[in-house]
mmCIF file of C-alpha atoms in Angstrom:
data_model
loop_
_atom_site.group_PDB
_atom_site.id
_atom_site.type_symbol
_atom_site.label_atom_id
_atom_site.label_comp_id
_atom_site.label_asym_id
_atom_site.label_seq_id
_atom_site.Cartn_x
_atom_site.Cartn_y
_atom_site.Cartn_z
ATOM 1 C CA MET D 1 -66.697 20.433 -49.066
ATOM 2 C CA GLY D 2 -69.928 19.597 -50.340
ATOM 3 C CA ALA D 3 -70.970 23.720 -50.973
ATOM 4 C CA THR D 4 -71.256 24.287 -54.516
ATOM 5 C CA VAL D 5 -74.474 24.007 -56.646
ATOM 6 C CA ASN D 6 -75.668 20.982 -58.468
ATOM 7 C CA LYS D 7 -77.253 22.986 -61.576
ATOM 8 C CA THR D 8 -78.914 19.959 -62.578
ATOM 9 C CA THR D 9 -81.369 20.031 -60.322
ATOM 10 C CA GLU D 10 -81.822 24.295 -60.842
ATOM 11 C CA THR D 11 -84.689 23.349 -64.002
ATOM 12 C CA ALA D 12 -86.713 21.412 -61.578
ATOM 13 C CA PHE D 13 -87.954 25.020 -59.409
ATOM 14 C CA GLU D 14 -90.236 27.138 -60.422
ATOM 15 C CA PRO D 15 -89.641 30.988 -60.398
ATOM 16 C CA LEU D 16 -92.319 32.970 -58.141
ATOM 17 C CA LEU D 17 -90.354 35.945 -57.851
ATOM 18 C CA GLN D 18 -87.107 38.037 -57.686
ATOM 19 C CA PHE D 19 -86.110 41.049 -56.765
ATOM 20 C CA ASP D 20 -82.466 43.131 -56.371
ATOM 21 C CA MET D 21 -81.725 45.972 -54.655
ATOM 22 C CA GLU D 22 -78.893 48.052 -54.038
ATOM 23 C CA MET D 23 -76.408 46.806 -51.105
ATOM 24 C CA GLU D 24 -76.169 50.581 -49.823
ATOM 25 C CA ASP D 25 -80.263 51.136 -49.999
ATOM 26 C CA PHE D 26 -80.611 48.231 -48.735
ATOM 27 C CA LEU D 27 -78.401 48.605 -45.396
ATOM 28 C CA SER D 28 -79.677 52.127 -44.905
ATOM 29 C CA ASP D 29 -83.401 51.063 -44.502
ATOM 30 C CA TRP D 30 -82.161 47.922 -42.315
ATOM 31 C CA HIS D 31 -85.644 48.554 -40.473
ATOM 32 C CA HIS D 32 -88.035 47.974 -43.238
ATOM 33 C CA CYS D 33 -85.886 44.109 -43.575
ATOM 34 C CA ASP D 34 -89.388 42.435 -41.110
ATOM 35 C CA HIS D 35 -91.812 44.219 -43.568
ATOM 36 C CA VAL D 36 -90.125 43.288 -46.909
ATOM 37 C CA SER D 37 -90.079 39.503 -45.397
ATOM 38 C CA SER D 38 -93.215 38.953 -43.975
ATOM 39 C CA TYR D 39 -94.969 41.192 -47.542
ATOM 40 C CA LEU D 40 -93.246 38.532 -49.692
ATOM 41 C CA ALA D 41 -94.024 35.400 -47.719
ATOM 42 C CA ARG D 42 -97.835 36.638 -48.106
ATOM 43 C CA MET D 43 -97.128 36.737 -52.039
ATOM 44 C CA ILE D 44 -95.973 32.958 -51.751
ATOM 45 C CA SER D 45 -98.281 31.466 -48.864
ATOM 46 C CA HIS D 46 -101.611 32.423 -50.931
ATOM 47 C CA ASN D 47 -101.931 29.211 -52.355
ATOM 48 C CA ARG D 48 -99.986 26.627 -49.519
ATOM 49 C CA THR D 49 -102.438 25.274 -47.817
ATOM 50 C CA ASP D 50 -102.410 27.006 -44.323
ATOM 51 C CA PRO D 51 -101.298 29.839 -45.751
ATOM 52 C CA VAL D 52 -101.120 31.842 -42.744
ATOM 53 C CA ARG D 53 -98.898 29.860 -41.394
ATOM 54 C CA HIS D 54 -96.712 28.724 -43.906
ATOM 55 C CA SER D 55 -96.098 32.924 -44.224
ATOM 56 C CA ASN D 56 -95.178 32.688 -41.074
ATOM 57 C CA PHE D 57 -93.056 30.040 -40.861
ATOM 58 C CA PHE D 58 -91.181 31.814 -44.547
ATOM 59 C CA SER D 59 -91.308 35.797 -43.289
ATOM 60 C CA SER D 60 -88.909 34.444 -40.278
ATOM 61 C CA ALA D 61 -86.955 31.942 -42.568
ATOM 62 C CA LEU D 62 -86.790 34.873 -44.978
ATOM 63 C CA ASN D 63 -85.962 37.685 -42.077
ATOM 64 C CA GLU D 64 -83.033 35.594 -41.062
ATOM 65 C CA LEU D 65 -81.386 35.165 -44.265
ATOM 66 C CA LEU D 66 -81.415 38.901 -45.304
ATOM 67 C CA GLU D 67 -79.820 39.343 -41.424
ATOM 68 C CA VAL D 68 -77.025 37.396 -42.433
ATOM 69 C CA SER D 69 -76.757 39.296 -45.648
ATOM 70 C CA PHE D 70 -76.840 42.212 -43.554
ATOM 71 C CA ARG D 71 -74.671 41.092 -41.437
ATOM 72 C CA GLY D 72 -71.707 40.625 -44.017
ATOM 73 C CA GLY D 73 -71.935 45.092 -43.881
ATOM 74 C CA THR D 74 -70.517 45.387 -47.427
ATOM 75 C CA THR D 75 -72.422 48.708 -49.050
ATOM 76 C CA ASP D 76 -70.360 47.394 -52.459
ATOM 77 C CA GLY D 77 -72.703 45.975 -54.803
ATOM 78 C CA LYS D 78 -75.812 44.383 -55.204
ATOM 79 C CA ILE D 79 -78.766 42.006 -53.352
ATOM 80 C CA GLY D 80 -80.893 39.813 -55.947
ATOM 81 C CA LEU D 81 -83.415 37.363 -53.856
ATOM 82 C CA SER D 82 -84.834 34.937 -56.147
ATOM 83 C CA ILE D 83 -87.868 32.535 -54.421
ATOM 84 C CA TYR D 84 -89.022 29.498 -56.216
ATOM 85 C CA ARG D 85 -90.661 26.429 -55.492
ATOM 86 C CA GLN D 86 -90.331 22.742 -56.265
ATOM 87 C CA GLY D 87 -93.946 20.831 -54.718
ATOM 88 C CA ALA D 88 -93.527 21.346 -50.996
ATOM 89 C CA THR D 89 -90.691 22.621 -50.895
ATOM 90 C CA GLU D 90 -89.473 26.595 -51.693
ATOM 91 C CA ARG D 91 -85.764 27.981 -52.916
ATOM 92 C CA VAL D 92 -84.703 30.983 -51.510
ATOM 93 C CA GLN D 93 -80.811 32.544 -53.832
ATOM 94 C CA LEU D 94 -79.651 35.132 -51.837
ATOM 95 C CA ASN D 95 -76.923 36.830 -53.923
ATOM 96 C CA PHE D 96 -74.886 39.745 -51.525
ATOM 97 C CA PRO D 97 -71.542 41.153 -52.055
ATOM 98 C CA CYS D 98 -68.815 39.151 -49.708
ATOM 99 C CA PRO D 99 -65.500 40.622 -48.815
ATOM 100 C CA PRO D 100 -62.619 37.301 -49.661
ATOM 101 C CA GLY D 101 -61.778 37.216 -46.247
ATOM 102 C CA GLN D 102 -65.253 35.997 -45.234
ATOM 103 C CA VAL D 103 -66.458 33.905 -48.186
ATOM 104 C CA ARG D 104 -64.439 30.679 -46.704
ATOM 105 C CA PHE D 105 -66.236 31.710 -43.374
ATOM 106 C CA TYR D 106 -69.625 31.420 -45.294
ATOM 107 C CA ARG D 107 -67.688 28.211 -46.689
ATOM 108 C CA GLU D 108 -67.069 26.364 -43.222
ATOM 109 C CA ALA D 109 -71.018 27.791 -41.467
ATOM 110 C CA VAL D 110 -72.857 26.310 -44.135
ATOM 111 C CA SER D 111 -70.833 22.626 -44.039
ATOM 112 C CA ARG D 112 -71.116 22.283 -40.662
ATOM 113 C CA THR D 113 -75.121 22.303 -41.336
ATOM 114 C CA ARG D 114 -74.715 19.171 -42.637
ATOM 115 C CA GLU D 115 -72.088 17.998 -39.803
ATOM 116 C CA SER D 116 -73.087 15.202 -36.918
ATOM 117 C CA ASP D 117 -72.913 18.036 -33.804
ATOM 118 C CA ALA D 118 -74.976 20.812 -35.270
ATOM 119 C CA GLN D 119 -77.740 20.907 -32.332
ATOM 120 C CA ALA D 120 -74.845 20.766 -30.273
ATOM 121 C CA ARG D 121 -72.691 23.501 -31.872
ATOM 122 C CA TYR D 122 -76.211 25.439 -32.073
ATOM 123 C CA LEU D 123 -77.669 24.748 -28.842
ATOM 124 C CA ASP D 124 -74.221 25.920 -27.416
ATOM 125 C CA ALA D 125 -74.412 29.785 -29.585
ATOM 126 C CA ILE D 126 -77.812 29.850 -28.202
ATOM 127 C CA SER D 127 -76.900 29.640 -24.970
ATOM 128 C CA ASN D 128 -73.724 31.248 -24.701
ATOM 129 C CA ASP D 129 -74.177 34.399 -27.511
ATOM 130 C CA LEU D 130 -76.072 37.554 -26.583
ATOM 131 C CA ALA D 131 -77.432 37.935 -30.153
ATOM 132 C CA PRO D 132 -77.362 35.518 -33.050
ATOM 133 C CA SER D 133 -74.197 35.153 -34.859
ATOM 134 C CA ARG D 134 -73.960 34.520 -38.682
ATOM 135 C CA GLU D 135 -72.966 31.070 -37.887
ATOM 136 C CA SER D 136 -76.299 30.314 -35.701
ATOM 137 C CA VAL D 137 -79.012 31.433 -38.071
ATOM 138 C CA LEU D 138 -77.398 29.106 -40.603
ATOM 139 C CA LEU D 139 -77.806 26.217 -37.855
ATOM 140 C CA ASP D 140 -81.242 27.282 -36.820
ATOM 141 C CA LEU D 141 -82.265 27.452 -40.349
ATOM 142 C CA ALA D 142 -80.818 24.115 -41.281
ATOM 143 C CA LEU D 143 -82.401 22.100 -37.620
ATOM 144 C CA ASN D 144 -85.451 23.993 -37.180
ATOM 145 C CA TYR D 145 -86.945 24.672 -40.372
ATOM 146 C CA ASP D 146 -85.299 21.342 -42.120
ATOM 147 C CA ALA D 147 -83.807 23.249 -44.895
ATOM 148 C CA ARG D 148 -80.867 22.170 -47.010
ATOM 149 C CA LEU D 149 -78.147 25.220 -47.355
ATOM 150 C CA ARG D 150 -75.483 25.108 -50.285
ATOM 151 C CA LEU D 151 -73.656 28.031 -50.885
ATOM 152 C CA ASP D 152 -72.591 29.239 -54.611
ATOM 153 C CA GLU D 153 -69.461 31.007 -54.941
ATOM 154 C CA ASP D 154 -68.949 31.499 -58.918
ATOM 155 C CA ALA D 155 -70.265 35.366 -58.611
ATOM 156 C CA ALA D 156 -67.239 36.635 -56.657
ATOM 157 C CA PRO D 157 -67.002 38.952 -55.062
ATOM 158 C CA ALA D 158 -70.132 37.633 -53.851
ATOM 159 C CA ILE D 159 -71.707 34.822 -53.226
ATOM 160 C CA THR D 160 -75.165 33.157 -53.568
ATOM 161 C CA LEU D 161 -76.642 30.758 -50.548
ATOM 162 C CA ILE D 162 -78.789 28.178 -51.450
ATOM 163 C CA VAL D 163 -81.337 27.454 -48.834
ATOM 164 C CA ASP D 164 -84.446 24.554 -49.384
ATOM 165 C CA LEU D 165 -87.089 25.591 -47.102
ATOM 166 C CA PRO D 166 -90.005 21.893 -47.306
ATOM 167 C CA LEU D 167 -91.642 24.443 -44.992
ATOM 168 C CA GLU D 168 -95.285 22.751 -46.673
ATOM 169 C CA GLY D 169 -94.589 19.508 -44.832
ATOM 170 C CA MET D 170 -93.981 20.914 -41.465
ATOM 171 C CA VAL D 171 -97.620 23.742 -41.533
ATOM 172 C CA SER D 172 -99.770 20.599 -42.864
#
């Protein structure tokens, strides 16, 4: 299905920052998610061509990814976030607890971001759903941010979303 991680590419990205938090704490202060995304985006965007625009794009994308983990709703375990850089691309690795019944959903949703009808499904989802679904958020990242998404299931009962965001190319 192509949803696994090619770990040979991991060494090409340089680490920028990382944090871990108890999922229960993350969910209890959900209203701070936007502040966390903005703060982290400013930290990693300071040396980009247009730091303000880069920070705005990165903050929006990161906020959406954090919302995907929030919608999983599992309070047990930890959420882990790592951000890496390789040239014009930032890589976000978001690890969060995932009940076995939801793993298939993520596997299929990530795989569908690469299918030829992704744009049609995205437009249908945003025109019919009252609130963005987890799948429409992932499609949004793939289509509007030119993100490449993968899934790592090695850390069960958690999953890791790996999202490469070539934002420097978008803003320069």
